DNA sequence: CATGAATGAGTGTTCATTCAT
DNA sequence: AATGAATGAACACTCATTCAT
């Protein structure tokens, strides 16, 4: 039930993580607690579903970006990917603390994202081997690039010092990624 | 009370995060629940103290590494910093899920770490400007490097694909960091 | 939940004030502790509800007596009021220590009783001004009479020396009240 | 230990009844909790001691008034007794909620006060039989008078409606008492 | 005697979950 | 399918009391 997932997000935004209880979520979603348990076996399942939904959204954006820049040079693609990543994480920023707090780290679908991201970058890099100085393992390259993009996007969005604009931070992330793939 | 903090870690290792209750922590620490509350105002305070202790430990390692490689070339220092970071995070790996789950994200001392790491790297880079091709803002550089080292160390330790050895992952992290600072 | 209030009274009677815990009250009431908290926000609220219920009962008796003796001479009314008061306090005598111990003195509805009693007596006296020698303020008269009746009824019931029968005590209370209103 | 009793009163005044714990009392009294338990077997004993001290103070005032007005006419004595009673209760008014809340109603010394007051008034009335119209039992008379004075003094002090000044209330109490003894 | 750190039984309260309607 | 009253296990926390120093 999408309504429940949205309710959880709304509760976090308005009342904080501590206010997220199954009963409150049902109430805000406008359904009965009984109905919530018709669709989710337990509380965890709600957060896992939320997680999966979020990952799917991000994944969709990634895929779209990949397709749209299929013919673009590596630099442009990377810039687009970073933009996409930051864009994807900009909506519902409160999701991060929530999921970090509530989703068990080996939960269903959690690691999927790393795999999917890794896969996406492997694909992207595979078709551009001529632009890479590194002759090294594509897997290794994709692993680093995926983590670079993911982690630095997060950092740019959430941990960037106040003196740095988001645009500047993005440029720096791109610089780091390109420096790596070109070295 | 150090005993309580150690007890919490032991409980997480042996019984999982869910088993961490104040009463259990007291029991495992070998003190009464009353004594726990003599030293910690509430449960959160225990986790915050645990967090702070961890941060202090890592910080100490960082500082030591910095001092020991004061005269070393940038490449060596970076390699040492990455080693130190991974080393620091290798002990008590279960601390991460725990703190992520239990420590409120703006809690006392939490963001200190980012600041301290940033400071450490700024210092390290400041004395090696001649090795940097980038004439850009030192702050900006330090921000990216700090996040690169922190995030990629984590990734190397916890998210590295099974085909990649830790040594290889470390080498790759170093490559990424150096590529950035030298570009 | 009436059952909970009754349970509290039963516990006090059988096990003493010290045995009144929320869990015990739920148990004796035959409901779960969760249900208690569905109807009462906290423990205090139970005692306040008990207080209010008691006050309402007494008030109802007072009102009935007032109506039933609307046409009676002052002496008869006062005798009836004293009887009613003592009657009202005779049931559940253990309520007094309980409420005195557990209800905060300015709690919701607590002071209402004094006001209601005062009002009742003011009404009763207002329609009998021809029987009063005192030309004084009706408010003042009602205040004293209300407190006389209330306090002396209590005294007659709970503090009367063993040599005095309840009937004799009542007669004495009446004598005191009438002496005052007639002086 | 007087210091402990004073500490309890100070805590009630400044922090409310809820803040009265043995540890806090020891702290405010400037002694260790261990010392408190050297002089009081348990927490109740502190309140009982406080009660007894209060009763003794009031009793002393009553006795003094009695002696000072040994030769005075009944009216004057009664006025003095009422004044004394109100005077006695004016200091430390927060004692009442405290003692009502914390002292078990049949505790040592509690009922003593009723007895002493009763005795005092019996003595006072015994030497003034010529002023009494009532030929009735002196015991009965003293019982009523003692309760009249006690209850109405309280009412005058703590429950008097705002329109009534303390002086007026006192006058009314006196009127009620005299009306009774003279009827 | 005095201290105060340590104790731990006991309490109020929460909230995920169930199930009769 | 939907409801939501009822459940009760589990938890954080308090505070009167003890006793080794």
XYZ file of C-alpha atoms (C1' of nucleotides) in Angstrom:
774
model
C 0.000 0.000 0.000
C 1.623 3.139 -1.312
C -0.457 5.226 1.073
C 1.286 3.662 4.056
C 4.736 4.319 2.663
C 3.826 7.926 1.992
C 2.374 8.197 5.463
C 5.643 7.026 6.975
C 7.545 9.682 5.065
C 5.075 12.341 6.103
C 5.349 11.331 9.738
C 9.115 11.493 9.659
C 8.998 14.943 8.102
C 6.447 16.335 10.487
C 6.980 14.521 13.744
C 10.390 12.945 13.547
C 11.649 9.411 13.312
C 10.551 8.602 16.840
C 6.912 9.134 15.933
C 6.891 6.397 13.338
C 4.760 3.628 14.811
C 2.595 1.203 12.935
C -0.555 2.601 14.478
C 0.382 6.169 13.630
C 1.309 5.184 10.085
C -2.069 3.537 9.627
C -3.813 6.581 11.009
C -1.968 9.032 8.775
C -2.448 6.751 5.784
C -6.154 6.811 6.510
C -6.466 3.072 6.884
C -6.866 0.853 9.878
C -3.946 -0.843 11.524
C -5.517 -4.131 10.550
C -5.287 -3.217 6.895
C -1.634 -2.367 7.225
C -1.013 -5.894 8.447
C -2.938 -7.242 5.496
C -0.247 -5.923 3.201
C 2.845 -5.979 5.368
C 3.786 -8.979 7.481
C 5.444 -6.790 10.099
C 6.859 -3.368 10.734
C 10.205 -4.083 9.147
C 8.474 -4.983 5.943
C 7.174 -1.448 5.688
C 10.650 0.001 5.835
C 12.015 -2.582 3.480
C 9.263 -1.759 1.025
C 10.072 1.913 1.429
C 13.693 1.141 0.812
C 12.939 -0.905 -2.252
C 10.674 1.787 -3.640
C 13.367 4.365 -3.147
C 15.997 2.190 -4.756
C 13.723 1.511 -7.685
C 13.160 5.208 -8.169
C 16.861 5.927 -8.124
C 17.534 2.963 -10.355
C 14.997 4.169 -12.855
C 16.674 7.539 -12.974
C 20.050 5.900 -13.438
C 18.799 3.732 -16.264
C 17.136 6.652 -17.969
C 20.289 8.692 -17.748
C 22.269 5.803 -19.120
C 19.982 5.418 -22.087
C 19.742 9.105 -22.790
C 23.521 9.413 -22.860
C 24.211 6.163 -24.611
C 26.083 7.942 -27.329
C 27.559 10.717 -25.234
C 31.253 10.883 -24.379
C 32.282 9.561 -20.961
C 32.673 12.988 -19.409
C 29.160 14.014 -20.293
C 27.744 10.743 -19.097
C 29.480 11.024 -15.759
C 28.309 14.565 -15.273
C 24.795 13.427 -16.061
C 25.042 10.484 -13.691
C 26.226 12.653 -10.841
C 23.466 15.143 -11.528
C 20.956 12.307 -11.603
C 22.238 10.841 -8.378
C 22.077 14.128 -6.523
C 18.706 14.882 -8.023
C 17.428 11.487 -6.919
C 18.614 11.991 -3.374
C 17.379 15.546 -3.103
C 13.741 14.527 -2.760
C 12.913 13.016 0.602
C 16.276 13.645 2.217
C 14.790 12.475 5.524
C 14.621 9.024 4.003
C 18.258 8.418 4.727
C 18.293 8.667 8.486
C 15.060 6.689 8.488
C 16.273 3.807 6.398
C 19.686 3.762 8.031
C 17.938 3.520 11.382
C 15.207 1.072 10.553
C 16.360 -1.232 7.801
C 18.597 -4.136 8.816
C 21.736 -3.847 6.782
C 21.565 -7.175 5.041
C 17.864 -6.862 4.349
C 16.224 -7.932 1.168
C 17.015 -5.575 -1.627
C 19.470 -3.489 0.311
C 22.580 -4.756 -1.369
C 20.720 -4.993 -4.626
C 21.333 -1.337 -5.106
C 25.091 -1.639 -4.924
C 24.859 -4.448 -7.447
C 22.609 -2.519 -9.779
C 24.707 0.595 -9.594
C 27.809 -1.430 -10.151
C 26.153 -3.086 -13.132
C 25.027 0.210 -14.569
C 28.506 1.645 -14.404
C 30.083 -1.492 -15.791
C 27.803 -1.241 -18.786
C 28.531 2.432 -19.201
C 32.268 1.901 -19.013
C 32.240 -1.227 -21.142
C 31.146 0.670 -24.180
C 33.775 3.325 -23.672
C 36.926 1.328 -23.139
C 38.655 3.464 -25.726
C 38.298 6.467 -23.434
C 39.922 4.686 -20.510
C 43.625 4.772 -19.993
C 43.286 2.004 -17.448
C 43.519 -1.394 -18.992
C 42.538 -2.848 -15.685
C 39.629 -5.028 -14.778
C 36.319 -3.442 -15.711
C 34.734 -4.826 -12.584
C 37.245 -3.136 -10.395
C 36.845 0.103 -12.247
C 33.071 -0.037 -12.031
C 33.224 -0.795 -8.318
C 35.296 2.244 -7.569
C 33.371 4.525 -9.865
C 30.010 3.404 -8.492
C 31.161 4.050 -4.948
C 32.773 7.325 -5.883
C 29.627 8.623 -7.468
C 27.368 7.344 -4.724
C 29.439 8.442 -1.745
C 30.573 11.773 -3.103
C 27.074 12.658 -4.249
C 25.914 12.069 -0.725
C 28.740 14.069 0.688
C 28.108 16.909 -1.751
C 24.473 17.002 -0.779
C 24.575 16.397 2.946
C 28.050 17.038 4.265
C 29.296 19.811 2.059
C 30.802 22.706 4.046
C 28.723 25.852 3.886
C 31.375 27.717 1.891
C 30.909 25.334 -1.028
C 27.933 25.732 -3.337
C 26.174 22.627 -4.600
C 27.317 23.462 -8.128
C 30.924 23.703 -7.044
C 30.637 20.479 -5.100
C 29.208 18.696 -8.115
C 32.038 19.973 -10.279
C 34.503 18.636 -7.756
C 32.850 15.248 -7.677
C 33.010 15.074 -11.440
C 36.665 16.062 -11.360
C 37.393 13.236 -8.898
C 35.531 10.660 -10.946
C 37.126 11.654 -14.224
C 40.564 11.848 -12.681
C 40.142 8.254 -11.596
C 38.795 6.815 -14.811
C 41.369 8.689 -16.855
C 44.383 7.842 -14.794
C 31.813 3.582 32.523
C 33.961 1.813 29.986
C 32.587 -1.544 31.118
C 29.123 -0.614 29.961
C 30.316 0.502 26.545
C 32.245 -2.735 26.122
C 29.217 -4.675 27.272
C 27.108 -3.049 24.585
C 29.602 -4.037 21.918
C 29.742 -7.574 23.256
C 25.963 -7.834 23.219
C 25.746 -6.627 19.654
C 28.356 -9.159 18.588
C 26.802 -12.091 20.373
C 23.090 -11.392 20.429
C 22.453 -8.749 17.824
C 21.401 -5.151 17.941
C 17.933 -6.013 19.156
C 19.299 -7.487 22.351
C 20.814 -4.220 23.494
C 18.676 -3.147 26.424
C 19.797 -1.112 29.376
C 19.183 -3.980 31.756
C 21.075 -6.450 29.598
C 23.950 -4.010 29.198
C 24.168 -3.620 32.948
C 24.080 -7.367 33.432
C 26.805 -8.062 30.877
C 28.889 -5.203 32.232
C 28.604 -6.820 35.629
C 27.025 -3.818 37.269
C 23.505 -3.065 38.372
C 21.106 -1.152 36.222
C 21.138 1.570 38.860
C 24.842 2.062 38.377
C 24.394 2.465 34.656
C 22.018 5.326 35.313
C 24.492 6.861 37.719
C 26.811 7.447 34.789
C 24.483 7.805 31.836
C 21.379 9.997 31.946
C 19.542 7.734 29.538
C 19.969 4.987 26.993
C 20.867 7.315 24.146
C 23.731 8.683 26.190
C 25.306 5.243 26.170
C 25.342 5.129 22.399
C 26.551 8.672 22.117
C 29.378 7.875 24.489
C 30.173 4.818 22.429
C 30.174 6.959 19.331
C 32.412 9.541 20.860
C 34.829 6.915 22.085
C 35.013 5.399 18.637
C 35.533 8.745 16.988
C 38.246 9.594 19.452
C 39.996 6.331 18.721
C 39.888 6.877 14.988
C 40.928 10.467 15.425
C 43.909 9.422 17.479
C 44.965 7.004 14.775
C 44.588 9.713 12.156
C 46.652 12.148 14.140
C 49.329 9.603 14.786
C 49.533 8.734 11.125
C 49.731 12.394 10.269
C 52.598 12.983 12.649
C 54.479 9.856 11.678
C 54.350 10.834 8.047
C 54.910 14.506 8.508
C 57.930 14.410 6.274
C 56.732 11.744 3.865
C 55.724 12.501 0.304
C 52.014 12.900 -0.375
C 51.632 9.488 -1.931
C 53.045 7.718 1.079
C 50.979 9.768 3.469
C 47.802 9.002 1.601
C 48.553 5.325 1.525
C 49.197 5.440 5.258
C 45.990 7.367 5.888
C 43.932 4.876 3.938
C 45.603 2.009 5.757
C 44.955 3.731 9.070
C 41.334 4.365 8.217
C 40.684 0.810 7.211
C 42.607 -0.453 10.194
C 40.557 1.769 12.503
C 37.297 0.534 11.073
C 38.330 -3.101 11.013
C 38.009 -3.511 14.764
C 34.440 -3.555 15.954
C 32.849 -3.562 12.513
C 29.489 -4.162 14.192
C 29.784 -0.662 15.584
C 28.601 0.826 12.343
C 25.147 -0.655 12.090
C 24.748 -0.011 15.818
C 25.662 3.649 15.772
C 23.831 4.290 12.529
C 20.738 2.786 14.100
C 20.912 4.284 17.546
C 22.660 7.618 17.424
C 20.568 10.606 16.356
C 22.309 12.112 13.388
C 22.977 15.529 14.824
C 24.050 14.182 18.170
C 26.880 15.563 20.189
C 30.164 14.895 18.549
C 28.757 13.172 15.526
C 29.536 15.835 13.009
C 32.727 16.633 14.854
C 34.323 13.739 13.095
C 33.749 15.106 9.623
C 35.216 18.382 10.814
C 38.228 16.769 12.392
C 38.932 14.612 9.370
C 38.583 17.610 7.127
C 40.969 19.534 9.332
C 43.472 16.724 9.363
C 43.542 16.524 5.609
C 43.701 20.262 5.186
C 46.766 20.310 7.369
C 48.293 17.426 5.505
C 47.692 19.041 2.144
C 48.692 22.506 3.278
C 52.272 21.453 3.822
C 52.442 19.782 0.423
C 51.104 22.409 -1.928
C 54.105 21.932 -4.157
C 52.925 18.394 -4.887
C 49.493 19.568 -5.946
C 48.769 20.501 -9.493
C 45.498 22.009 -8.384
C 45.818 25.609 -7.405
C 42.284 25.458 -6.154
C 40.957 26.191 -2.709
C 42.591 24.020 -0.068
C 39.290 23.695 1.776
C 37.615 22.289 -1.260
C 40.428 19.893 -1.859
C 40.444 18.714 1.735
C 36.695 18.231 1.685
C 36.832 15.964 -1.318
C 39.870 14.052 -0.136
C 38.450 13.513 3.338
C 35.251 12.150 1.895
C 37.072 10.082 -0.674
C 39.221 8.418 1.948
C 36.392 7.935 4.390
C 33.794 6.652 1.941
C 36.058 4.515 -0.167
C 37.689 2.971 2.877
C 34.264 1.967 4.047
C 33.377 0.656 0.658
C 36.636 -1.278 0.400
C 36.036 -2.863 3.766
C 32.314 -3.504 3.707
C 31.023 -3.352 0.179
C 33.903 -4.692 -1.860
C 32.838 -7.440 -4.282
C 34.142 -10.850 -3.338
C 36.398 -11.011 -6.381
C 38.423 -8.104 -5.032
C 40.935 -8.645 -2.228
C 41.270 -6.049 0.462
C 44.780 -5.266 -0.749
C 43.570 -4.684 -4.264
C 40.733 -2.541 -3.009
C 43.109 -0.423 -0.960
C 45.350 0.053 -3.969
C 42.368 1.184 -5.949
C 41.314 3.655 -3.288
C 44.788 5.090 -3.226
C 44.764 5.348 -6.998
C 41.486 7.287 -6.857
C 42.712 9.669 -4.194
C 46.001 10.352 -5.906
C 44.366 10.776 -9.269
C 42.211 13.482 -7.744
C 44.892 15.395 -5.875
C 47.220 15.223 -8.841
C 44.792 16.220 -11.517
C -13.578 2.450 32.020
C -15.685 1.940 35.074
C -14.178 -1.485 35.598
C -10.765 0.011 36.169
C -12.048 2.510 38.702
C -13.834 -0.246 40.572
C -10.720 -2.376 40.416
C -8.695 0.391 42.031
C -11.194 0.620 44.885
C -11.154 -3.134 45.317
C -7.379 -3.197 45.424
C -7.259 -0.492 48.057
C -9.773 -2.361 50.188
C -8.080 -5.704 49.929
C -4.399 -4.965 49.529
C -3.906 -1.392 50.620
C -2.985 1.793 48.852
C 0.522 0.614 48.173
C -0.742 -2.215 45.995
C -2.355 0.110 43.499
C -0.241 -0.175 40.377
C -1.438 0.231 36.843
C -0.693 -3.366 36.000
C -2.477 -4.670 39.071
C -5.473 -2.450 38.352
C -5.671 -3.818 34.833
C -5.412 -7.355 36.115
C -8.118 -6.928 38.732
C -10.311 -5.091 36.242
C -9.937 -8.063 33.976
C -8.473 -6.074 31.125
C -4.991 -5.758 29.758
C -2.681 -2.981 30.749
C -2.804 -1.763 27.185
C -6.537 -1.243 27.431
C -6.134 0.827 30.546
C -3.855 3.153 28.619
C -6.387 3.334 25.819
C -8.753 5.098 28.166
C -6.454 6.858 30.598
C -3.460 8.856 29.457
C -1.545 8.011 32.609
C -1.871 6.738 36.156
C -2.914 10.069 37.615
C -5.804 10.226 35.201
C -7.230 7.110 36.807
C -7.297 8.740 40.212
C -8.666 11.966 38.846
C -11.432 10.035 37.123
C -12.124 8.240 40.366
C -12.244 11.555 42.140
C -14.579 13.041 39.608
C -16.869 10.050 39.734
C -17.030 10.282 43.501
C -17.723 13.983 43.419
C -20.437 13.492 40.855
C -22.058 10.844 43.008
C -22.017 13.056 46.071
C -23.207 15.974 44.029
C -26.106 13.974 42.700
C -27.129 13.042 46.212
C -26.892 16.652 47.296
C -29.019 17.826 44.393
C -31.607 15.145 45.014
C -31.838 16.076 48.647
C -32.182 19.710 47.710
C -35.017 19.003 45.328
C -36.800 16.617 47.632
C -36.780 19.177 50.415
C -37.445 22.185 48.292
C -40.519 23.041 50.333
C -39.265 21.840 53.690
C -38.312 24.200 56.486
C -34.623 24.998 56.915
C -34.151 22.689 59.868
C -35.454 19.682 58.000
C -33.416 20.495 54.937
C -30.245 20.795 56.963
C -30.853 17.538 58.739
C -31.442 15.894 55.371
C -28.318 17.424 53.913
C -26.195 16.214 56.789
C -27.701 12.764 56.500
C -27.079 12.787 52.775
C -23.502 13.890 53.231
C -22.720 11.226 55.760
C -24.537 8.647 53.699
C -22.560 9.649 50.646
C -19.275 9.339 52.453
C -20.130 6.087 54.167
C -19.745 4.028 51.030
C -16.169 3.581 49.984
C -14.584 5.213 53.024
C -11.195 4.056 51.777
C -11.590 6.509 48.942
C -10.501 9.378 51.135
C -6.992 8.307 51.989
C -6.589 7.192 48.406
C -7.644 10.419 46.788
C -5.873 12.557 49.359
C -2.714 10.623 48.620
C -2.911 10.375 44.868
C -4.792 13.334 43.455
C -2.843 16.542 43.012
C -4.662 19.169 44.977
C -5.454 21.543 42.162
C -6.397 18.770 39.784
C -9.203 18.969 37.310
C -12.537 18.915 39.046
C -11.097 18.787 42.515
C -12.044 22.233 43.603
C -15.254 22.014 41.635
C -16.760 20.206 44.547
C -16.282 23.048 46.985
C -17.861 25.347 44.435
C -20.791 23.074 43.801
C -21.447 22.534 47.474
C -21.221 26.226 48.076
C -23.671 26.831 45.249
C -26.068 24.233 46.517
C -26.184 25.782 49.940
C -26.492 29.269 48.565
C -29.525 28.184 46.618
C -30.990 26.434 49.624
C -30.487 29.456 51.843
C -31.614 31.965 49.233
C -35.140 30.654 49.238
C -35.290 30.717 53.001
C -34.082 34.170 53.869
C -37.117 34.680 56.091
C -35.832 31.951 58.387
C -32.434 33.578 58.765
C -31.794 36.101 61.466
C -28.560 37.037 59.771
C -28.970 39.771 57.242
C -25.433 39.148 56.180
C -24.089 38.258 52.793
C -25.573 35.051 51.487
C -22.250 34.036 50.001
C -20.567 34.279 53.344
C -23.309 32.330 55.010
C -23.220 29.626 52.340
C -19.443 29.367 52.604
C -19.553 28.746 56.317
C -22.492 26.393 56.172
C -21.014 24.368 53.321
C -17.783 23.949 55.234
C -19.579 23.221 58.471
C -21.616 20.478 56.923
C -18.728 19.019 54.976
C -16.119 19.110 57.716
C -18.341 18.098 60.596
C -19.874 15.271 58.594
C -16.412 13.973 58.020
C -15.526 14.391 61.634
C -18.712 12.687 62.761
C -18.007 9.766 60.512
C -14.269 9.352 60.829
C -13.020 11.158 63.909
C -15.903 10.798 66.349
C -14.779 9.523 69.748
C -15.979 6.026 70.471
C -18.264 7.195 73.245
C -20.374 9.080 70.738
C -22.831 7.219 68.523
C -23.202 8.262 64.906
C -26.750 9.376 65.619
C -25.618 11.580 68.472
C -22.835 13.001 66.381
C -25.241 13.827 63.596
C -27.538 15.568 66.025
C -24.638 17.625 67.249
C -23.615 18.602 63.751
C -27.152 19.718 63.060
C -27.192 21.686 66.273
C -24.007 23.496 65.252
C -25.252 24.305 61.780
C -28.608 25.565 62.980
C -27.051 27.578 65.767
C -24.959 29.340 63.163
C -27.647 30.062 60.609
C -30.049 31.200 63.331
C -27.680 33.421 65.222
C 17.900 15.394 62.347
C 16.143 18.722 62.082
C 18.152 19.572 58.997
C 16.534 16.747 57.077
C 13.033 17.818 58.029
C 13.791 21.367 56.962
C 15.280 20.081 53.750
C 12.088 18.212 52.954
C 10.048 21.362 53.439
C 12.433 23.356 51.285
C 12.258 20.781 48.516
C 8.472 20.812 48.551
C 8.436 24.583 48.341
C 10.946 24.832 45.566
C 10.529 21.704 43.512
C 7.184 20.253 44.422
C 6.070 17.173 46.266
C 7.222 14.899 43.498
C 10.824 15.921 44.028
C 10.944 14.686 47.594
C 13.203 11.650 47.539
C 15.433 10.447 50.306
C 18.540 11.116 48.280
C 17.465 14.623 47.387
C 16.530 15.332 51.010
C 19.963 14.212 52.140
C 21.607 16.355 49.512
C 19.633 19.477 50.385
C 20.165 18.842 54.080
C 23.864 18.709 53.384
C 24.345 15.243 54.786
C 24.893 11.901 53.143
C 22.048 9.541 52.446
C 23.695 7.109 54.829
C 23.383 9.586 57.648
C 19.699 10.051 56.981
C 19.228 6.347 57.504
C 21.155 6.557 60.740
C 18.403 8.683 62.194
C 15.342 7.512 60.312
C 14.553 3.837 59.810
C 12.834 4.533 56.515
C 11.322 7.230 54.363
C 7.951 7.203 56.119
C 9.659 7.935 59.387
C 10.839 11.239 57.996
C 7.307 12.313 57.221
C 6.007 11.055 60.509
C 8.688 13.019 62.288
C 7.767 16.053 60.262
C 4.169 15.520 61.183
C 4.953 15.141 64.828
C 7.101 18.251 64.842
C 4.329 20.209 63.212
C 1.753 18.915 65.654
C 3.997 19.755 68.548
C 4.419 23.284 67.291
C 0.699 23.765 66.924
C 0.097 22.157 70.266
C 2.541 24.472 71.948
C 0.760 27.456 70.480
C -2.572 26.089 71.630
C -1.298 25.534 75.146
C 0.232 28.974 75.327
C -2.993 30.551 74.187
C -4.889 28.536 76.730
C -2.647 29.683 79.553
C -2.556 33.276 78.451
C -6.316 33.410 78.373
C -6.933 31.324 81.432
C -8.918 34.100 83.030
C -10.480 35.513 79.900
C -14.150 35.112 79.062
C -15.069 32.335 76.672
C -15.567 34.640 73.710
C -12.103 36.091 74.016
C -10.536 32.704 74.469
C -12.241 31.336 71.392
C -11.181 34.274 69.315
C -7.650 33.767 70.507
C -7.760 30.060 69.795
C -8.978 30.641 66.264
C -6.290 33.250 65.726
C -3.690 30.890 67.076
C -4.863 28.040 64.903
C -4.793 30.102 61.743
C -1.468 31.595 62.723
C -0.059 28.133 63.289
C -1.198 26.887 59.916
C -0.091 29.950 58.018
C 3.568 29.032 58.205
C 4.512 26.183 55.915
C 1.163 25.865 54.208
C 2.716 23.351 51.806
C 2.995 20.989 54.736
C -0.619 19.970 54.398
C -0.584 18.489 50.931
C 2.705 16.853 51.820
C 1.583 15.207 55.005
C -1.802 14.277 53.583
C 0.001 12.609 50.720
C 2.791 10.908 52.564
C 1.694 10.077 56.067
C -0.414 6.955 56.519
C -3.584 8.021 58.221
C -3.294 5.903 61.288
C 0.364 6.617 61.721
C 2.007 7.203 65.046
C 1.055 10.542 66.464
C -1.406 11.447 63.771
C -4.521 10.975 65.790
C -2.731 12.315 68.829
C -3.453 15.759 67.562
C -7.224 15.282 67.569
C -6.922 13.966 71.096
C -4.773 16.822 72.296
C -6.960 19.438 70.696
C -10.006 17.778 72.134
C -8.366 17.766 75.559
C -7.376 21.381 75.282
C -10.878 22.471 74.504
C -12.372 20.257 77.175
C -10.149 21.948 79.693
C -11.019 25.354 78.386
C -14.711 24.672 78.467
C -14.623 22.883 81.820
C -13.613 26.015 83.606
C -16.332 28.016 81.959
C -19.426 25.895 82.435
C -21.224 28.901 83.731
C -20.996 30.513 80.323
C -22.510 27.521 78.564
C -26.207 27.225 78.080
C -25.740 23.618 77.110
C -25.852 21.266 80.038
C -24.787 18.511 77.734
C -21.789 16.278 77.944
C -18.560 18.278 78.040
C -16.858 15.651 75.904
C -19.402 16.031 73.190
C -19.136 19.779 73.324
C -15.355 19.693 73.177
C -15.426 17.289 70.265
C -17.613 19.558 68.219
C -15.778 22.707 69.163
C -12.379 21.216 68.468
C -13.496 20.103 65.037
C -15.236 23.375 64.352
C -12.163 25.382 65.139
C -9.822 23.056 63.289
C -11.914 22.582 60.163
C -13.145 26.121 59.812
C -9.717 27.560 60.409
C -8.476 25.455 57.558
C -11.370 26.466 55.391
C -10.859 30.138 56.234
C -7.212 29.900 55.318
C -7.239 27.641 52.291
C -10.708 27.437 50.841
C -12.120 30.874 51.512
C -13.680 32.441 48.404
C -11.733 35.392 47.087
C -14.483 37.832 47.997
C -13.955 37.120 51.677
C -11.021 38.656 53.524
C -9.182 36.577 56.095
C -10.420 38.902 58.821
C -14.002 38.465 57.761
C -13.566 34.728 57.540
C -12.117 34.623 61.042
C -15.028 36.634 62.380
C -17.395 34.194 60.770
C -15.617 31.209 62.262
C -15.850 32.804 65.670
C -19.516 33.485 65.150
C -20.119 29.839 64.293
C -18.198 28.551 67.280
C -19.888 30.895 69.718
C -23.291 30.229 68.266
C -22.736 26.574 68.979
C -21.364 26.817 72.492
C -24.056 29.302 73.448
C -27.027 27.497 72.011
C 29.820 7.828 63.055
C 29.679 9.359 58.237
C 29.905 8.489 53.483
C 28.007 7.741 48.839
C 28.635 4.253 45.259
C 26.083 0.452 44.347
C 21.949 -2.099 44.333
C 17.763 -4.176 42.029
C 12.946 -4.801 42.821
C 9.441 -2.619 40.994
C 6.915 0.874 38.117
C 4.664 3.334 34.447
C 4.307 3.151 29.788
C 4.794 1.835 24.741
C 3.700 -0.288 20.603
C 3.896 -4.247 17.359
C 0.618 -7.481 16.632
C -3.864 -10.186 16.746
C -8.561 -11.425 15.866
C -13.538 -11.126 16.723
C -16.697 -8.528 14.441
C -11.539 -7.292 2.860
C -11.532 -3.911 6.465
C -11.786 -2.516 11.144
C -9.847 -1.014 15.590
C -10.361 -2.547 20.402
C -7.692 -5.376 22.910
C -3.476 -7.515 24.024
C 0.761 -8.193 26.874
C 5.642 -8.828 26.353
C 9.139 -5.922 26.923
C 11.481 -1.716 28.112
C 13.544 2.454 30.149
C 14.030 4.309 34.271
C 13.456 5.505 39.591
C 14.519 5.561 44.182
C 14.410 3.524 48.867
C 17.792 1.133 50.956
C 22.389 -1.157 52.075
C 27.132 -1.672 53.381
C 32.102 -1.606 52.472
C 35.177 1.820 53.320
